[in-house]
């Protein structure tokens, strides 16, 4: 019996749901971390479980467009992945013996899998957080911890993670593969670390959640500007970390930053999914409740403990959100906050954002001078955000030809289709304005006989 037949047979008479490939892709992305957490929790084999889940996702991507989505898609994926995992274990006799010895120490019910038709009553809320801390195992380097967590918990592709790290995709693929092998060799188990180990892993956990949210708020590639399910998952997990560690001010700062940023999401794209920049957004559409929560959280955190980068970024986001109109934004306060942020957590993206704020206060030439310093930084020198910021400042300075060229180059550099459309539209608008100017000047500047 094939995987298709056996899984369908187990699913009984529950109807399958028709769905578009895009809907199936979104559902698989949402379920992947949950299925991986379920397998890792039951089998204590994270590396093998991750491979098995990827095979199950591939099988679903091939079958569901024709067969429809099962009534219990999570159970379907768990069943198929568990079958793949069992096959892997049987193929390795030595590992099978170790797994059998470990299984003998556990009660039989700990290894039972729910049928696909039965709702999984296991602890799903804690699974994601446990999986997150497992990926931040101390045997891994910080960079490997980040990459593996984005892959396992965030469901990001290797290309997306590579873009977030500003490294080639092949380099990231090798890093993730080595990370899984390292956790297996170190005997990592699917369980929350001891309380004494939590602080040592917390910085990486927060960084991972930060990158997860950023990818959800601005997808690094693809047809869609936003991946709201990923941003929502990052917020959910961060809330749980904040609930468990209420005195950690940087956890509070990160949660506030996410809430204050995500509050703008309803106004960030138009009906066609195209980007609307911050200065042009309809601020009445912003989520006032999220803004209120974010401001309350960061206001409570700032007076206590050491001020960290997430708290400062949340404070910057609060300044933006509390301005009822774009022209009311207190850019001078934002410049000071970025100056402090650069001092305690320097990185090229912070410098880029600082330069934009400086341009709003001291003029575009001051901002362009700061951007010039980033041209030699290999981490960002070819990034489309640097080129787009240069285009924006050149436009502010009145150099429309150079601004148009910068926008077009930035559009070529980005892998996000909505951002590409936005940058191409900016360039086209400047070209249209220049052509209109030429048409106005022609009757005056050119002799009639030469027209």
Tab-separated table of C-alpha atoms in Angstrom:
chain	number	residue	atom	x	y	z
A	1	UNK	CA	0.000	0.000	0.000
A	2	UNK	CA	1.400	3.405	-0.948
A	3	UNK	CA	1.702	6.395	1.348
A	4	UNK	CA	-1.247	7.936	-0.516
A	5	UNK	CA	-3.430	4.857	-0.101
A	6	UNK	CA	-2.571	4.062	3.501
A	7	UNK	CA	-2.964	7.626	4.657
A	8	UNK	CA	-6.277	7.981	2.879
A	9	UNK	CA	-7.493	4.730	4.389
A	10	UNK	CA	-6.626	5.914	7.878
A	11	UNK	CA	-8.423	9.188	7.213
A	12	UNK	CA	-11.723	7.335	6.907
A	13	UNK	CA	-14.689	9.106	5.355
A	14	UNK	CA	-13.804	12.636	6.399
A	15	UNK	CA	-14.172	14.883	3.331
A	16	UNK	CA	-11.151	16.498	1.760
A	17	UNK	CA	-11.157	20.218	1.028
A	18	UNK	CA	-10.283	21.679	-2.346
A	19	UNK	CA	-7.715	24.477	-2.229
A	20	UNK	CA	-5.445	26.479	-4.474
A	21	UNK	CA	-1.687	25.754	-4.572
A	22	UNK	CA	-1.117	29.066	-2.795
A	23	UNK	CA	-3.498	28.083	0.027
A	24	UNK	CA	-1.768	24.707	0.353
A	25	UNK	CA	1.650	26.351	0.474
A	26	UNK	CA	0.499	28.711	3.235
A	27	UNK	CA	-1.012	25.831	5.229
A	28	UNK	CA	2.122	23.696	4.926
A	29	UNK	CA	4.282	26.598	6.041
A	30	UNK	CA	2.059	27.065	9.087
A	31	UNK	CA	1.962	23.369	10.000
A	32	UNK	CA	5.639	22.522	9.423
A	33	UNK	CA	6.918	23.712	12.832
A	34	UNK	CA	4.012	22.021	14.625
A	35	UNK	CA	4.624	18.686	12.911
A	36	UNK	CA	8.359	18.881	13.515
A	37	UNK	CA	7.772	19.672	17.186
A	38	UNK	CA	5.406	16.691	17.537
A	39	UNK	CA	7.912	14.275	15.983
A	40	UNK	CA	10.879	15.645	17.892
A	41	UNK	CA	8.981	15.447	21.164
A	42	UNK	CA	7.948	11.829	20.616
A	43	UNK	CA	11.146	10.496	19.057
A	44	UNK	CA	13.915	12.594	20.624
A	45	UNK	CA	15.670	12.645	17.254
A	46	UNK	CA	15.600	16.212	15.991
A	47	UNK	CA	17.909	15.733	13.000
A	48	UNK	CA	16.067	12.705	11.632
A	49	UNK	CA	12.667	14.219	12.455
A	50	UNK	CA	13.484	17.360	10.446
A	51	UNK	CA	14.375	15.294	7.387
A	52	UNK	CA	11.227	13.193	7.737
A	53	UNK	CA	9.019	16.263	8.026
A	54	UNK	CA	10.534	17.740	4.862
A	55	UNK	CA	9.669	14.531	2.996
A	56	UNK	CA	6.118	14.626	4.351
A	57	UNK	CA	5.726	18.249	3.249
A	58	UNK	CA	6.959	17.357	-0.216
A	59	UNK	CA	4.487	14.471	-0.410
A	60	UNK	CA	1.654	16.783	0.649
A	61	UNK	CA	2.684	19.411	-1.892
A	62	UNK	CA	2.488	16.751	-4.620
A	63	UNK	CA	-0.770	15.059	-3.544
A	64	UNK	CA	-2.997	17.724	-2.021
A	65	UNK	CA	-3.481	19.861	-5.146
A	66	UNK	CA	-5.135	16.827	-6.820
A	67	UNK	CA	-6.647	15.016	-3.815
A	68	UNK	CA	-7.623	18.001	-1.679
A	69	UNK	CA	-6.547	18.886	1.845
A	70	UNK	CA	-7.280	16.096	4.394
A	71	UNK	CA	-9.802	16.761	7.107
A	72	UNK	CA	-6.976	16.715	9.661
A	73	UNK	CA	-3.925	17.951	7.721
A	74	UNK	CA	-1.701	18.094	10.795
A	75	UNK	CA	-2.444	14.472	11.654
A	76	UNK	CA	-1.885	13.475	8.028
A	77	UNK	CA	1.554	15.099	8.009
A	78	UNK	CA	2.508	13.569	11.355
A	79	UNK	CA	1.508	10.094	10.165
A	80	UNK	CA	3.461	10.364	6.908
A	81	UNK	CA	6.494	11.913	8.614
A	82	UNK	CA	6.484	9.252	11.337
A	83	UNK	CA	6.440	6.571	8.672
A	84	UNK	CA	9.438	8.180	6.953
A	85	UNK	CA	11.232	8.459	10.265
A	86	UNK	CA	10.591	4.794	11.064
A	87	UNK	CA	12.013	3.803	7.699
A	88	UNK	CA	15.148	5.838	8.377
A	89	UNK	CA	15.643	4.196	11.760
A	90	UNK	CA	15.229	0.714	10.344
A	91	UNK	CA	17.869	1.453	7.730
A	92	UNK	CA	20.452	2.150	10.418
A	93	UNK	CA	20.861	-0.911	12.645
A	94	UNK	CA	23.151	0.718	15.157
A	95	UNK	CA	20.889	3.670	15.654
A	96	UNK	CA	17.886	1.398	15.803
A	97	UNK	CA	19.441	-0.423	18.740
A	98	UNK	CA	20.099	2.818	20.580
A	99	UNK	CA	16.541	3.970	19.962
A	100	UNK	CA	15.163	0.627	21.170
A	101	UNK	CA	17.190	0.863	24.366
A	102	UNK	CA	15.928	4.386	24.970
A	103	UNK	CA	12.341	3.383	24.219
A	104	UNK	CA	12.525	0.589	26.795
A	105	UNK	CA	12.985	3.213	29.505
A	106	UNK	CA	9.756	5.047	28.593
A	107	UNK	CA	6.127	3.992	29.098
A	108	UNK	CA	4.545	2.703	25.873
A	109	UNK	CA	1.972	5.498	25.716
A	110	UNK	CA	4.729	8.070	25.353
A	111	UNK	CA	5.388	6.774	21.836
A	112	UNK	CA	1.804	6.479	20.599
A	113	UNK	CA	0.840	8.608	17.603
A	114	UNK	CA	-2.706	9.964	17.284
A	115	UNK	CA	-4.765	8.811	14.315
A	116	UNK	CA	-5.118	11.427	11.568
A	117	UNK	CA	-8.822	11.890	12.397
A	118	UNK	CA	-8.172	12.536	16.067
A	119	UNK	CA	-7.269	16.001	17.243
A	120	UNK	CA	-3.810	16.065	18.796
A	121	UNK	CA	-4.330	17.062	22.422
A	122	UNK	CA	-0.618	17.306	23.137
A	123	UNK	CA	0.877	20.563	24.341
A	124	UNK	CA	1.200	22.574	21.118
A	125	UNK	CA	1.831	25.945	22.784
A	126	UNK	CA	4.916	24.715	24.618
A	127	UNK	CA	6.209	22.694	21.664
A	128	UNK	CA	7.249	25.712	19.614
A	129	UNK	CA	9.089	27.249	22.539
A	130	UNK	CA	10.792	23.943	23.389
A	131	UNK	CA	11.797	23.493	19.756
A	132	UNK	CA	13.135	27.037	19.747
A	133	UNK	CA	15.375	26.415	22.755
A	134	UNK	CA	16.552	23.091	21.309
A	135	UNK	CA	17.706	24.859	18.157
A	136	UNK	CA	19.606	27.304	20.366
A	137	UNK	CA	21.655	24.423	21.817
A	138	UNK	CA	24.935	25.619	23.382
A	139	UNK	CA	26.921	23.184	21.225
A	140	UNK	CA	26.125	25.383	18.228
A	141	UNK	CA	27.662	28.695	17.287
A	142	UNK	CA	25.288	31.687	17.513
A	143	UNK	CA	25.087	31.905	13.720
A	144	UNK	CA	24.163	28.221	13.440
A	145	UNK	CA	21.593	28.553	16.232
A	146	UNK	CA	19.905	31.362	14.355
A	147	UNK	CA	19.919	29.600	11.013
A	148	UNK	CA	18.587	26.296	12.342
A	149	UNK	CA	15.795	27.925	14.331
A	150	UNK	CA	14.610	29.978	11.386
A	151	UNK	CA	14.482	26.766	9.369
A	152	UNK	CA	12.800	24.557	11.980
A	153	UNK	CA	10.560	26.970	13.889
A	154	UNK	CA	10.035	29.730	11.356
A	155	UNK	CA	9.633	27.473	8.336
A	156	UNK	CA	11.818	29.775	6.236
A	157	UNK	CA	13.559	28.467	3.157
A	158	UNK	CA	17.336	28.311	2.988
A	159	UNK	CA	17.293	31.169	0.466
A	160	UNK	CA	15.259	33.377	2.784
A	161	UNK	CA	17.574	32.675	5.706
A	162	UNK	CA	20.619	33.385	3.552
A	163	UNK	CA	19.107	36.725	2.567
A	164	UNK	CA	18.523	37.613	6.216
A	165	UNK	CA	22.165	36.783	7.023
A	166	UNK	CA	23.505	38.467	3.869
A	167	UNK	CA	25.406	35.292	2.849
A	168	UNK	CA	25.222	32.971	-0.215
A	169	UNK	CA	22.513	30.288	-0.164
A	170	UNK	CA	25.072	27.443	-0.462
A	171	UNK	CA	26.878	28.702	2.621
A	172	UNK	CA	23.649	28.738	4.593
A	173	UNK	CA	22.680	25.233	3.450
A	174	UNK	CA	25.975	23.872	4.762
A	175	UNK	CA	25.572	25.737	8.046
A	176	UNK	CA	22.098	24.285	8.655
A	177	UNK	CA	23.229	20.750	7.794
A	178	UNK	CA	26.182	20.961	10.176
A	179	UNK	CA	23.958	22.377	12.919
A	180	UNK	CA	21.579	19.406	12.798
A	181	UNK	CA	24.491	16.977	12.925
A	182	UNK	CA	26.051	18.836	15.851
A	183	UNK	CA	22.848	18.680	17.923
A	184	UNK	CA	22.571	14.945	17.252
A	185	UNK	CA	26.193	14.354	18.274
A	186	UNK	CA	25.726	16.433	21.441
A	187	UNK	CA	22.744	14.319	22.502
A	188	UNK	CA	20.257	17.189	22.359
A	189	UNK	CA	16.823	16.162	23.630
A	190	UNK	CA	13.413	17.678	22.996
A	191	UNK	CA	12.886	19.323	26.360
A	192	UNK	CA	13.152	22.767	27.869
A	193	UNK	CA	16.670	23.502	29.164
A	194	UNK	CA	17.291	23.851	32.901
A	195	UNK	CA	16.435	27.263	34.310
A	196	UNK	CA	20.143	27.950	34.795
A	197	UNK	CA	20.766	27.533	31.043
A	198	UNK	CA	17.984	29.839	29.872
A	199	UNK	CA	19.862	33.178	30.179
A	200	UNK	CA	22.726	31.857	28.075
A	201	UNK	CA	20.377	30.961	25.240
A	202	UNK	CA	18.016	33.911	25.571
A	203	UNK	CA	19.958	36.375	23.402
A	204	UNK	CA	19.920	33.969	20.468
A	205	UNK	CA	16.268	33.095	21.039
A	206	UNK	CA	15.328	36.771	20.888
A	207	UNK	CA	17.423	37.346	17.782
A	208	UNK	CA	15.718	34.429	16.060
A	209	UNK	CA	12.273	35.738	16.957
A	210	UNK	CA	13.310	39.167	15.702
A	211	UNK	CA	14.382	37.762	12.334
A	212	UNK	CA	11.242	35.621	12.121
A	213	UNK	CA	9.093	38.682	12.635
A	214	UNK	CA	11.056	40.724	10.096
A	215	UNK	CA	10.602	38.036	7.450
A	216	UNK	CA	6.879	37.988	8.199
A	217	UNK	CA	6.548	41.775	8.076
A	218	UNK	CA	8.652	42.170	4.918
A	219	UNK	CA	9.164	38.930	3.001
A	220	UNK	CA	12.673	38.829	1.562
A	221	UNK	CA	11.495	37.156	-1.652
A	222	UNK	CA	8.419	35.991	-3.521
A	223	UNK	CA	5.125	37.405	-4.741
A	224	UNK	CA	3.805	38.658	-1.401
A	225	UNK	CA	4.978	41.654	0.591
A	226	UNK	CA	3.833	40.173	3.900
A	227	UNK	CA	3.815	36.762	5.552
A	228	UNK	CA	1.388	37.587	8.365
A	229	UNK	CA	1.259	34.009	9.696
A	230	UNK	CA	5.009	34.094	10.342
A	231	UNK	CA	4.850	37.488	12.045
A	232	UNK	CA	1.918	36.291	14.168
A	233	UNK	CA	3.844	33.169	15.217
A	234	UNK	CA	6.851	35.270	16.207
A	235	UNK	CA	4.599	37.501	18.320
A	236	UNK	CA	2.892	34.483	19.907
A	237	UNK	CA	6.152	32.850	20.942
A	238	UNK	CA	7.571	36.152	22.188
A	239	UNK	CA	4.479	36.641	24.348
A	240	UNK	CA	5.109	33.216	25.853
A	241	UNK	CA	8.753	34.036	26.558
A	242	UNK	CA	7.653	37.321	28.145
A	243	UNK	CA	5.088	35.468	30.268
A	244	UNK	CA	7.773	33.108	31.547
A	245	UNK	CA	10.438	35.804	31.991
A	246	UNK	CA	8.511	38.960	32.949
A	247	UNK	CA	11.580	40.666	34.462
A	248	UNK	CA	13.694	40.417	31.289
A	249	UNK	CA	13.451	43.944	29.878
A	250	UNK	CA	14.834	43.003	26.460
A	251	UNK	CA	12.093	40.388	26.063
A	252	UNK	CA	9.583	43.131	26.829
A	253	UNK	CA	11.368	45.434	24.392
A	254	UNK	CA	11.169	42.878	21.589
A	255	UNK	CA	7.478	42.198	22.203
A	256	UNK	CA	6.759	45.933	22.213
A	257	UNK	CA	8.740	46.382	19.000
A	258	UNK	CA	6.763	43.643	17.275
A	259	UNK	CA	3.407	45.016	18.399
A	260	UNK	CA	4.236	48.598	17.447
A	261	UNK	CA	5.533	47.547	14.040
A	262	UNK	CA	2.810	45.029	13.232
A	263	UNK	CA	0.207	47.656	14.132
A	264	UNK	CA	0.953	49.358	10.778
A	265	UNK	CA	0.375	46.213	8.732
A	266	UNK	CA	-3.253	46.991	7.702
A	267	UNK	CA	-2.094	50.191	5.967
A	268	UNK	CA	1.171	48.850	4.564
A	269	UNK	CA	-0.154	47.479	1.282
A	270	UNK	CA	-2.969	48.340	-1.114
A	271	UNK	CA	-5.720	46.152	-2.524
A	272	UNK	CA	-3.265	44.696	-5.051
A	273	UNK	CA	-0.668	43.832	-2.411
A	274	UNK	CA	1.667	46.639	-3.446
A	275	UNK	CA	3.852	48.434	-0.915
A	276	UNK	CA	2.730	51.706	0.663
A	277	UNK	CA	5.671	53.487	2.348
A	278	UNK	CA	5.351	54.711	5.918
A	279	UNK	CA	5.030	58.392	4.965
A	280	UNK	CA	2.060	57.662	2.674
A	281	UNK	CA	0.094	55.256	4.872
A	282	UNK	CA	-3.431	55.961	6.089
A	283	UNK	CA	-2.672	56.032	9.798
A	284	UNK	CA	-6.339	55.712	10.721
A	285	UNK	CA	-6.023	52.089	9.608
A	286	UNK	CA	-3.244	51.332	12.086
A	287	UNK	CA	-4.140	48.958	14.922
A	288	UNK	CA	-4.680	51.317	17.857
A	289	UNK	CA	-4.965	48.472	20.357
A	290	UNK	CA	-1.584	47.028	19.378
A	291	UNK	CA	-0.025	50.492	19.586
A	292	UNK	CA	-1.469	51.027	23.041
A	293	UNK	CA	-0.169	47.641	24.225
A	294	UNK	CA	3.262	48.235	22.731
A	295	UNK	CA	3.634	51.686	24.258
A	296	UNK	CA	2.517	50.372	27.640
A	297	UNK	CA	5.024	47.501	27.549
A	298	UNK	CA	8.011	49.604	26.496
A	299	UNK	CA	7.117	52.413	28.921
A	300	UNK	CA	7.157	49.892	31.761
A	301	UNK	CA	10.421	48.273	30.634
A	302	UNK	CA	12.617	51.307	29.952
A	303	UNK	CA	12.972	52.534	33.546
A	304	UNK	CA	14.130	49.121	34.759
A	305	UNK	CA	17.323	47.223	34.050
A	306	UNK	CA	19.902	47.802	31.357
A	307	UNK	CA	18.632	49.378	28.133
A	308	UNK	CA	19.198	47.085	25.163
A	309	UNK	CA	18.767	47.294	21.396
A	310	UNK	CA	15.222	45.908	21.295
A	311	UNK	CA	14.024	48.472	23.794
A	312	UNK	CA	15.598	51.260	21.743
A	313	UNK	CA	14.048	49.988	18.519
A	314	UNK	CA	10.691	49.784	20.280
A	315	UNK	CA	11.109	53.390	21.439
A	316	UNK	CA	11.800	54.436	17.829
A	317	UNK	CA	8.723	52.553	16.637
A	318	UNK	CA	6.657	54.281	19.344
A	319	UNK	CA	7.771	57.715	18.125
A	320	UNK	CA	6.570	56.820	14.622
A	321	UNK	CA	3.286	55.330	15.829
A	322	UNK	CA	2.389	58.222	18.100
A	323	UNK	CA	2.628	60.755	15.246
A	324	UNK	CA	-0.875	61.287	13.869
A	325	UNK	CA	0.585	62.568	10.573
A	326	UNK	CA	3.908	61.801	8.886
A	327	UNK	CA	4.966	65.439	9.115
A	328	UNK	CA	4.421	65.355	12.896
A	329	UNK	CA	7.140	62.692	13.366
A	330	UNK	CA	9.790	63.782	15.862
A	331	UNK	CA	12.792	62.962	13.685
A	332	UNK	CA	15.237	64.625	16.055
A	333	UNK	CA	14.285	62.218	18.826
A	334	UNK	CA	14.603	59.329	16.368
A	335	UNK	CA	18.110	60.490	15.393
A	336	UNK	CA	19.169	60.517	19.038
A	337	UNK	CA	17.720	57.062	19.619
A	338	UNK	CA	19.545	55.693	16.571
A	339	UNK	CA	22.773	57.320	17.719
A	340	UNK	CA	22.458	55.469	21.022
A	341	UNK	CA	21.473	52.243	19.240
A	342	UNK	CA	24.541	52.438	17.005
A	343	UNK	CA	26.708	52.812	20.068
A	344	UNK	CA	25.425	49.718	21.884
A	345	UNK	CA	24.555	47.446	18.917
A	346	UNK	CA	26.311	48.607	15.749
A	347	UNK	CA	25.404	46.958	12.456
A	348	UNK	CA	24.998	48.227	8.878
A	349	UNK	CA	21.179	48.194	8.915
A	350	UNK	CA	21.148	50.395	12.009
A	351	UNK	CA	23.535	52.811	10.284
A	352	UNK	CA	21.311	52.803	7.207
A	353	UNK	CA	18.209	53.677	9.220
A	354	UNK	CA	20.183	56.269	11.174
A	355	UNK	CA	21.215	57.880	7.876
A	356	UNK	CA	17.598	58.124	6.744
A	357	UNK	CA	16.657	59.845	10.004
A	358	UNK	CA	19.630	62.233	9.696
A	359	UNK	CA	18.513	63.114	6.158
A	360	UNK	CA	15.089	64.060	7.519
A	361	UNK	CA	16.672	66.378	10.110
A	362	UNK	CA	19.871	67.753	8.524
A	363	UNK	CA	19.077	67.323	4.859
A	364	UNK	CA	19.816	64.703	2.175
A	365	UNK	CA	23.517	65.574	1.784
A	366	UNK	CA	24.166	64.627	5.421
A	367	UNK	CA	22.341	61.343	4.937
A	368	UNK	CA	24.173	60.573	1.683
A	369	UNK	CA	27.516	61.122	3.408
A	370	UNK	CA	26.586	58.427	5.937
A	371	UNK	CA	25.524	56.057	3.150
A	372	UNK	CA	28.906	56.527	1.467
A	373	UNK	CA	30.536	54.968	4.524
A	374	UNK	CA	28.472	51.792	3.997
A	375	UNK	CA	29.629	51.251	0.413
A	376	UNK	CA	32.725	49.393	1.634
A	377	UNK	CA	30.787	47.123	3.994
A	378	UNK	CA	30.380	43.812	2.144
A	379	UNK	CA	27.391	42.866	4.305
A	380	UNK	CA	25.241	45.599	2.789
A	381	UNK	CA	27.081	47.211	-0.128
A	382	UNK	CA	24.953	45.327	-2.692
A	383	UNK	CA	21.739	45.256	-0.673
A	384	UNK	CA	18.722	46.830	-2.312
A	385	UNK	CA	17.793	48.777	0.823
A	386	UNK	CA	21.027	50.739	0.673
A	387	UNK	CA	20.482	51.535	-3.009
A	388	UNK	CA	16.822	52.449	-2.428
A	389	UNK	CA	17.737	54.753	0.469
A	390	UNK	CA	20.287	56.444	-1.777
A	391	UNK	CA	17.593	56.936	-4.407
A	392	UNK	CA	15.258	58.472	-1.828
A	393	UNK	CA	17.901	60.937	-0.632
A	394	UNK	CA	18.932	61.849	-4.179
A	395	UNK	CA	15.288	62.564	-4.935
A	396	UNK	CA	15.100	64.747	-1.833
A	397	UNK	CA	18.194	66.603	-3.089
A	398	UNK	CA	16.577	67.248	-6.466
A	399	UNK	CA	18.885	64.988	-8.497
A	400	UNK	CA	16.061	63.131	-10.210
A	401	UNK	CA	18.188	61.446	-12.887
A	402	UNK	CA	20.505	59.878	-10.295
A	403	UNK	CA	17.542	58.999	-8.089
A	404	UNK	CA	15.821	57.250	-10.984
A	405	UNK	CA	18.948	55.224	-11.731
A	406	UNK	CA	19.247	54.229	-8.064
A	407	UNK	CA	15.617	53.116	-7.879
A	408	UNK	CA	16.027	51.002	-11.006
A	409	UNK	CA	19.184	49.373	-9.633
A	410	UNK	CA	17.471	48.669	-6.296
A	411	UNK	CA	14.576	47.061	-8.166
A	412	UNK	CA	17.047	44.726	-9.873
A	413	UNK	CA	18.717	43.855	-6.562
A	414	UNK	CA	15.597	42.893	-4.567
A	415	UNK	CA	14.032	39.438	-4.759
A	416	UNK	CA	10.678	40.695	-3.450
A	417	UNK	CA	8.229	41.307	-6.294
A	418	UNK	CA	6.129	43.913	-4.405
A	419	UNK	CA	9.249	45.884	-3.518
A	420	UNK	CA	10.443	45.615	-7.123
A	421	UNK	CA	7.123	46.986	-8.393
A	422	UNK	CA	7.290	49.830	-5.898
A	423	UNK	CA	10.866	50.795	-6.859
A	424	UNK	CA	10.111	50.547	-10.581
A	425	UNK	CA	7.064	52.767	-10.036
A	426	UNK	CA	9.203	55.381	-8.250
A	427	UNK	CA	11.648	55.390	-11.144
A	428	UNK	CA	8.822	55.607	-13.703
A	429	UNK	CA	7.229	58.514	-11.839
A	430	UNK	CA	10.481	60.471	-11.959
A	431	UNK	CA	10.868	59.671	-15.660
A	432	UNK	CA	7.329	60.904	-16.350
A	433	UNK	CA	7.972	64.101	-14.440
A	434	UNK	CA	11.158	64.696	-16.427
A	435	UNK	CA	9.371	64.111	-19.739
A	436	UNK	CA	6.598	66.517	-18.729
A	437	UNK	CA	9.235	69.111	-17.903
A	438	UNK	CA	10.838	68.655	-21.315
A	439	UNK	CA	7.467	69.086	-23.059
A	440	UNK	CA	6.840	72.310	-21.179
A	441	UNK	CA	10.272	73.715	-22.058
A	442	UNK	CA	10.317	72.730	-25.749
A	443	UNK	CA	8.292	75.616	-27.268
A	444	UNK	CA	10.425	78.156	-25.400
A	445	UNK	CA	13.914	76.672	-25.636
A	446	UNK	CA	13.918	75.234	-29.191
A	447	UNK	CA	13.530	77.365	-32.339
A	448	UNK	CA	10.350	76.523	-34.243
A	449	UNK	CA	12.289	75.681	-37.382
A	450	UNK	CA	14.184	72.928	-35.547
A	451	UNK	CA	11.154	71.184	-34.076
